[in-house]
Coordinates of C-alpha atoms in Angstrom, one line a residue:
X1 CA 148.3 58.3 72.8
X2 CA 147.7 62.1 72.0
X3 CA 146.9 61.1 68.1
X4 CA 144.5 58.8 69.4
X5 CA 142.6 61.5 70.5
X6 CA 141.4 59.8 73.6
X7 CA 141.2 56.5 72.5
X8 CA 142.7 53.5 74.3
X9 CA 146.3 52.1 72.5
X10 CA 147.5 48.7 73.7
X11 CA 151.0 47.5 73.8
X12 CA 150.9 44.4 71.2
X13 CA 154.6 44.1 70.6
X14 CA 156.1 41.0 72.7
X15 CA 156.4 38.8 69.8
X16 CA 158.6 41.4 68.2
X17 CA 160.5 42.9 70.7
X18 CA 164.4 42.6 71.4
X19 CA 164.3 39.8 73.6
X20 CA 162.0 38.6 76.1
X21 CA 163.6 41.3 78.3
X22 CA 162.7 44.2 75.9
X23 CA 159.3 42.3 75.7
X24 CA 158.6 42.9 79.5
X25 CA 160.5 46.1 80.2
X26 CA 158.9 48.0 76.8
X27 CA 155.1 46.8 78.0
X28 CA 156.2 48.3 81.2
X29 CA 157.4 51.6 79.8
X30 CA 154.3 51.4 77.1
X31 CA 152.2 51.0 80.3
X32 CA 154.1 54.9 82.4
X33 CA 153.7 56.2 79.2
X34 CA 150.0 55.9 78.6
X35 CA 149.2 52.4 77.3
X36 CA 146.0 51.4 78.3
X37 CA 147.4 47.9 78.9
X38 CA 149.3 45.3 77.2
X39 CA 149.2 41.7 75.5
X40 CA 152.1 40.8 77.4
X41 CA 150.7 38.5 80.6
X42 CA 154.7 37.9 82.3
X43 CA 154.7 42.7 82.4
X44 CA 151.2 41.9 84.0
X45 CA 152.3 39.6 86.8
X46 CA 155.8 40.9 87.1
X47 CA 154.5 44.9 87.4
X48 CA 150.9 45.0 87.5
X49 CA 150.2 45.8 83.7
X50 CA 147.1 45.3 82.7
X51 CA 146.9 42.3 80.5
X52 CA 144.7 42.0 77.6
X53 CA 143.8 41.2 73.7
X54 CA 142.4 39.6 71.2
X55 CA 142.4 36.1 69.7
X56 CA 145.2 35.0 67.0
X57 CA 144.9 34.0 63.2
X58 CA 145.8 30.4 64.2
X59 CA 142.4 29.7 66.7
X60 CA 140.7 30.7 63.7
X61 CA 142.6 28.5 61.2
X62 CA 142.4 25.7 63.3
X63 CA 138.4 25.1 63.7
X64 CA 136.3 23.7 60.9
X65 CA 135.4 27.3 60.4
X66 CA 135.3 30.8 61.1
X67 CA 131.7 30.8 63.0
X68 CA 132.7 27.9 65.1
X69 CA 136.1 29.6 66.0
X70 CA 134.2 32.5 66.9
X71 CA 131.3 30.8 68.7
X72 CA 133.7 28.4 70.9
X73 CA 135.9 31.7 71.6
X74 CA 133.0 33.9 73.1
X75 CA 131.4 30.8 75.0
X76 CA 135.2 30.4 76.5
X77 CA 135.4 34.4 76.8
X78 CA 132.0 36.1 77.4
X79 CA 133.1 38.9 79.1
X80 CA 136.4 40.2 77.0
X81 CA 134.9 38.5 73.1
X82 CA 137.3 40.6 71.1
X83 CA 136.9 38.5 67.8
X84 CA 139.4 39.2 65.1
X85 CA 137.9 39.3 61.5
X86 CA 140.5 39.4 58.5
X87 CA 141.5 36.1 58.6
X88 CA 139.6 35.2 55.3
X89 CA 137.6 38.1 54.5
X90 CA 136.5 40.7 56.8
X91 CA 132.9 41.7 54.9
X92 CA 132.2 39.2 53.5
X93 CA 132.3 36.5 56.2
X94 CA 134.5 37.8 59.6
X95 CA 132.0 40.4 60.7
X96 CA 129.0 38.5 59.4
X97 CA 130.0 35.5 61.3
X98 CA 130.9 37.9 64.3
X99 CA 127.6 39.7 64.3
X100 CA 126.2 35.9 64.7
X101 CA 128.8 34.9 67.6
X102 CA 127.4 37.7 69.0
X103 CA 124.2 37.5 69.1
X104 CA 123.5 33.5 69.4
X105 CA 126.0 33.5 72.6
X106 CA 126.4 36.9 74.7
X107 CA 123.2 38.7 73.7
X108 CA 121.0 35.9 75.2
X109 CA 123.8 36.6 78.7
X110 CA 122.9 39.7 78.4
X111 CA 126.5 40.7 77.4
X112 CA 126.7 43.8 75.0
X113 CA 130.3 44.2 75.5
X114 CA 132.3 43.2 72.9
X115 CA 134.2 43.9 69.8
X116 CA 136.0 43.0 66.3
X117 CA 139.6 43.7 65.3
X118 CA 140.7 44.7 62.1
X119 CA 144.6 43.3 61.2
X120 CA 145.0 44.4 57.4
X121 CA 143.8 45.9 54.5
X122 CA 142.3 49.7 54.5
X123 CA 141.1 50.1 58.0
X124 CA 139.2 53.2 56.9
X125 CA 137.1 51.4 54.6
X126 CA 136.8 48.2 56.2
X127 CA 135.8 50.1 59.3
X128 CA 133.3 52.1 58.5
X129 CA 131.6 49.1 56.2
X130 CA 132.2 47.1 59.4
X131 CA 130.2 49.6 61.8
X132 CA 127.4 49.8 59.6
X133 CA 127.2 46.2 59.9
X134 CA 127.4 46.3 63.1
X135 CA 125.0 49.1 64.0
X136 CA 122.3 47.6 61.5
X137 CA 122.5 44.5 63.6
X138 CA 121.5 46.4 66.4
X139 CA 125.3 45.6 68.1
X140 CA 126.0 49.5 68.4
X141 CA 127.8 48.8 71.9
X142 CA 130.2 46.4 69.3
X143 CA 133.9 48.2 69.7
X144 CA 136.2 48.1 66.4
X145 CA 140.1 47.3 67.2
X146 CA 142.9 48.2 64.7
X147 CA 146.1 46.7 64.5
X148 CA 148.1 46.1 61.8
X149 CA 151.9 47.9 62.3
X150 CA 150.3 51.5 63.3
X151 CA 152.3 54.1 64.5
X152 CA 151.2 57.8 65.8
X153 CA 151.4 58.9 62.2
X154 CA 149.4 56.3 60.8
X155 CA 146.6 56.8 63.8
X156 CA 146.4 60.3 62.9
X157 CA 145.5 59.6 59.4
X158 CA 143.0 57.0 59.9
X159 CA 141.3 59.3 62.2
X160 CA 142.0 62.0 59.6
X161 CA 140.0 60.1 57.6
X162 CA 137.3 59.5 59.2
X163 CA 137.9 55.9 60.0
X164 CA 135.8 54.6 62.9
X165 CA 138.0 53.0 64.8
X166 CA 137.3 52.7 69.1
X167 CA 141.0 51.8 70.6
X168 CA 144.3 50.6 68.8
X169 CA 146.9 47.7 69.1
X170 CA 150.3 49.1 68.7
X171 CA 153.2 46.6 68.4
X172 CA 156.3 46.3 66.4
X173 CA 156.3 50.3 66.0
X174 CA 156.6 51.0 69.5
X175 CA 158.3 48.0 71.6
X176 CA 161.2 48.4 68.9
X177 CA 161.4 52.3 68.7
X178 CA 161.2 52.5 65.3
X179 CA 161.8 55.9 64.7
X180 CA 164.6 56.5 67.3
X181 CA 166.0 53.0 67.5
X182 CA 169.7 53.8 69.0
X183 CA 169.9 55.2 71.9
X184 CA 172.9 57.6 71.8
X185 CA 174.4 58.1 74.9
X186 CA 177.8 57.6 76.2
X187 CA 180.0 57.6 79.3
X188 CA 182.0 60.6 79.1
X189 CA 183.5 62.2 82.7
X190 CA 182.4 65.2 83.8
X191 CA 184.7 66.0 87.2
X192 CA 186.7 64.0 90.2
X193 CA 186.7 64.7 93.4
X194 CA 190.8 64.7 94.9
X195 CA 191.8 63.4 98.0
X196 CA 191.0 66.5 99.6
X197 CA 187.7 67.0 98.5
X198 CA 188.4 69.4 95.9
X199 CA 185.8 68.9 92.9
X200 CA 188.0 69.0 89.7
X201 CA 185.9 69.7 86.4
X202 CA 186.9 68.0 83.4
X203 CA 185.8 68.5 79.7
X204 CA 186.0 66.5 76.4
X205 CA 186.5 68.3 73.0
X206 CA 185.5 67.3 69.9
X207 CA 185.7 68.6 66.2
X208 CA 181.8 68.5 66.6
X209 CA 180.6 71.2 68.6
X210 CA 177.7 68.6 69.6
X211 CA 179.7 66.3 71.0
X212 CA 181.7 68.8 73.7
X213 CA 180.8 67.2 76.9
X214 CA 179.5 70.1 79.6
X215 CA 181.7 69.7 82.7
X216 CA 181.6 69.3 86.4
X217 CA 179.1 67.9 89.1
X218 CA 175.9 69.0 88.1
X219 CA 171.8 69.3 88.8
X220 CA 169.5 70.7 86.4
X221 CA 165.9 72.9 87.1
X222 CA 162.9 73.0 85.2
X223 CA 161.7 76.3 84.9
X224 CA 157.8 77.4 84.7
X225 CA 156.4 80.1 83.5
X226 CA 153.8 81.1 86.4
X227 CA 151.2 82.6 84.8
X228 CA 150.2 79.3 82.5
X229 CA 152.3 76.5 84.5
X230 CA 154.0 75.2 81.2
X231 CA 157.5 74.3 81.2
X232 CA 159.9 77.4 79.5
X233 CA 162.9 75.2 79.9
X234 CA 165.3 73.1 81.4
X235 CA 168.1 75.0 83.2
X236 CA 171.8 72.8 83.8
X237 CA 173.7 74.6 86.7
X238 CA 176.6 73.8 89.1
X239 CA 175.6 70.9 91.7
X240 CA 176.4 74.0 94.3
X241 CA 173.9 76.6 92.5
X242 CA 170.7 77.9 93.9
X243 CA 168.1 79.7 92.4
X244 CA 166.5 82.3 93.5
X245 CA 163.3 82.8 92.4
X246 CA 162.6 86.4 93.6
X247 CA 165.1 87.7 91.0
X248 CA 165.2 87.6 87.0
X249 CA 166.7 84.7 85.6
X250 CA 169.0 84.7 82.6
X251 CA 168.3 82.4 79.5
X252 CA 170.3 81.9 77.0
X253 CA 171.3 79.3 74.1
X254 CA 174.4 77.5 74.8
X255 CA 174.8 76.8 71.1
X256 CA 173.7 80.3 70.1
X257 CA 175.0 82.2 73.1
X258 CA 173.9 85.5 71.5
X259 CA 170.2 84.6 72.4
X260 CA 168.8 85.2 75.0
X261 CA 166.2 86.6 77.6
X262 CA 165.3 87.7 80.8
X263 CA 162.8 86.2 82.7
X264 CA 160.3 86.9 86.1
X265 CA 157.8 85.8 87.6
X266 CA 158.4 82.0 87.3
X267 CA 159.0 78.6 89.5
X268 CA 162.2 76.5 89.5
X269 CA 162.0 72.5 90.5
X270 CA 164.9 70.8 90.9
X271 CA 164.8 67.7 88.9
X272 CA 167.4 65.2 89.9
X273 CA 166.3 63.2 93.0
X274 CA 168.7 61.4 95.2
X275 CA 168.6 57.3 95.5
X276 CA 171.8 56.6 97.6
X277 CA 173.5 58.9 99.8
X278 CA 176.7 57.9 101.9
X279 CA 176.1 54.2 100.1
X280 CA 172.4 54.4 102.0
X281 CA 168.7 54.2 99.6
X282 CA 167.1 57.2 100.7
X283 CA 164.5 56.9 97.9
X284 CA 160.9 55.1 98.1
X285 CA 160.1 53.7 94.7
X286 CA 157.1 54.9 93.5
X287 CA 154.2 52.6 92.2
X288 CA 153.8 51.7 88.4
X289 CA 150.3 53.6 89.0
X290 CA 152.2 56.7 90.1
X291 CA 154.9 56.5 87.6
X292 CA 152.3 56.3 85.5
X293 CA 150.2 59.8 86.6
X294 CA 153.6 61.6 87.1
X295 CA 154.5 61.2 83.3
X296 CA 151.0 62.5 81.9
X297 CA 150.9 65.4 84.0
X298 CA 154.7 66.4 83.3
X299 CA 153.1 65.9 79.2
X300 CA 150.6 68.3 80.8
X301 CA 153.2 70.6 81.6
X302 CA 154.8 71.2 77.5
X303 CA 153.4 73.9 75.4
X304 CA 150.9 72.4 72.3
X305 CA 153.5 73.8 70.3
X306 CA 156.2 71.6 71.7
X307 CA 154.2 68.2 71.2
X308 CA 152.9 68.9 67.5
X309 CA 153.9 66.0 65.2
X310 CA 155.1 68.5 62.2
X311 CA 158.3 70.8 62.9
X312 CA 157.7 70.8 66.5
X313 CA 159.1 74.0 68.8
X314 CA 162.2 73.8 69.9
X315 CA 162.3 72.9 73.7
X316 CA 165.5 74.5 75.4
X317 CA 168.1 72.9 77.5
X318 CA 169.8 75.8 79.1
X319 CA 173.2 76.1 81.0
X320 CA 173.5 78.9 83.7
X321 CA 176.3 81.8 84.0
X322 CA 178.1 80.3 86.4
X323 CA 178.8 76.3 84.4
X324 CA 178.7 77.9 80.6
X325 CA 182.0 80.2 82.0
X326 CA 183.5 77.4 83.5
X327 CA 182.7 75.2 80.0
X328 CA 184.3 78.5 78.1
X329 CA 187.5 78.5 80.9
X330 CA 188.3 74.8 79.8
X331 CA 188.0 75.4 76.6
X332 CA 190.1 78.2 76.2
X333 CA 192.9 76.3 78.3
X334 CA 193.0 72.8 75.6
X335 CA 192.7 75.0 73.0

């Protein structure tokens, strides 16, 4: 979303995902993470997605021609007439025959609303020759779509580039994690609690430093710096700790213990929320709206450094005093 530069991004993934399970739950997490909507109808009626997109390659393949696909689809569809153009050749008869769609069907409705998408080939070129098409057909309302495997890298570059593009369709990239595809987490103990109540911590070694597990019942604190709100970093601490915000706080790198700084004048919020207590919900579930506003404003919260697409600033995961010496304790005695 942020190399869209404003721009909508739908979730067009379904047909790819992992499953018709990954299909629903990723336009879902597309959706909280800034999706303008998705393709996916079962996300919209199971969480209140907003459903949309364009028509496939095979309603235009399966009409006499291209005009008469387009035509019959903005007589079914006058008021969402996305019409997609590449299926034979985009400037040479997919955005002429548009341009006519257009105008012999919604332009007489008084419907300027509508829009091409481009699937393949260079969407810089073809997008630009495509919106001086459009514009010298007096259709300068006409949106232009692009989809065709993008990621955030390859919507940077277009837009890099000058390409004029209005809003993006983002599919296999995203509903498959591409980049990241594993998630790499594991069950690993971190304390038990004895039959008196006593919380035990435990610790697992490993010849990779990475892999040490950091023990006992915990919560963790997000600290901010006061005088610009953004987030300094996230703070791991004893389940039991509190902190106090009217004295200096202690930083320091749990991999790197040597650095380290003092800070004031800041605000800790506790981060972990309770769901069950005493085998009781005690949690109200927020909407898909509010999930939705609460992950943009926490985005909101990270320095521009942080978010940058090339060698981005660390963004540190601290442990306090008081767990990092019982970490060193544990170690010391397996060792």
């Amino acid at each position: 979303m942020r190399a869209a530069q404003g721009r909508p991004v739908a979730e067009f993934g379904s047909r790819r995902a992992h499953g018709p399970d990954g299909a629903v739950l990723g336009a879902r997490a597309s959706y909280i993470a800034g999706c303008s909507g998705t393709a996916c109808t079962l996300a919209d009626r199971k969480y209140g997605t907003p459903a949309g997109g364009t028509m496939a390659h095979s309603w235009v393949q399966m009409f006499p021609d291209e005009y008469t696909a387009f035509k019959t689809y903005c007589e079914t569809y006058p008021d969402s007439a996305t019409l997609l153009v590449d299926t034979y050749n985009v400037l040479k008869s997919g955005v002429p025959n548009a341009i006519r769609a257009f105008k012999e069907v919604l332009l007489p409705r008084g419907i300027t609303k509508c829009a091409i998408r481009l699937d393949s080939g260079d969407l810089t070129y073809l997008s630009c020759k495509a919106r001086k098409m459009l514009d010298e057909a007096g259709l300068t309302e006409c949106k232009i779509v692009a989809s065709n495997s993008l990621d955030e890298y390859i919507i940077r570059d277009l837009l890099l580039q000058g390409a004029k593009l209005d809003s993006f369709g983002v599919g296999e990239r995203l509903i498959t994690s591409k980049s990241e595809p594993v998630f790499g987490g594991v069950y690993k103990l971190s304390a038990v609690e004895d039959e008196a109540g006593n919380i035990i911590p435990k610790i697992k070694i490993s010849e990779n430093p990475a892999k040490i597990t950091n023990p006992h019942f915990k919560k963790v604190y997000r600290i901010f710096e006061n005088t610009s709100g953004k987030a300094i970093a996230d703070l791991i601490c004893v389940h039991d700790e509190v902190i106090d915000e009217s004295k200096p706080l202690e930083l320091f790198d749990p991999e790197a213990s040597w650095k380290r700084k003092i800070i004031t004048d800041f605000t800790a919020s506790e981060l972990l929320v309770p769901i069950f207590r005493a085998g009781k919900l005690v949690y109200r579930q927020p909407t898909i709206e509010e999930m939705r506003a609460w992950c943009a404003s926490q985005i909101d919260l990270q320095w521009d450094e942080v978010k940058r697409f090339e060698n981005p600033h660390n963004y540190y995961v601290d442990l306090s005093r008081k767990l990092w010496d019982i970490k060193q304790k544990l170690l010391k005695e397996q060792s």
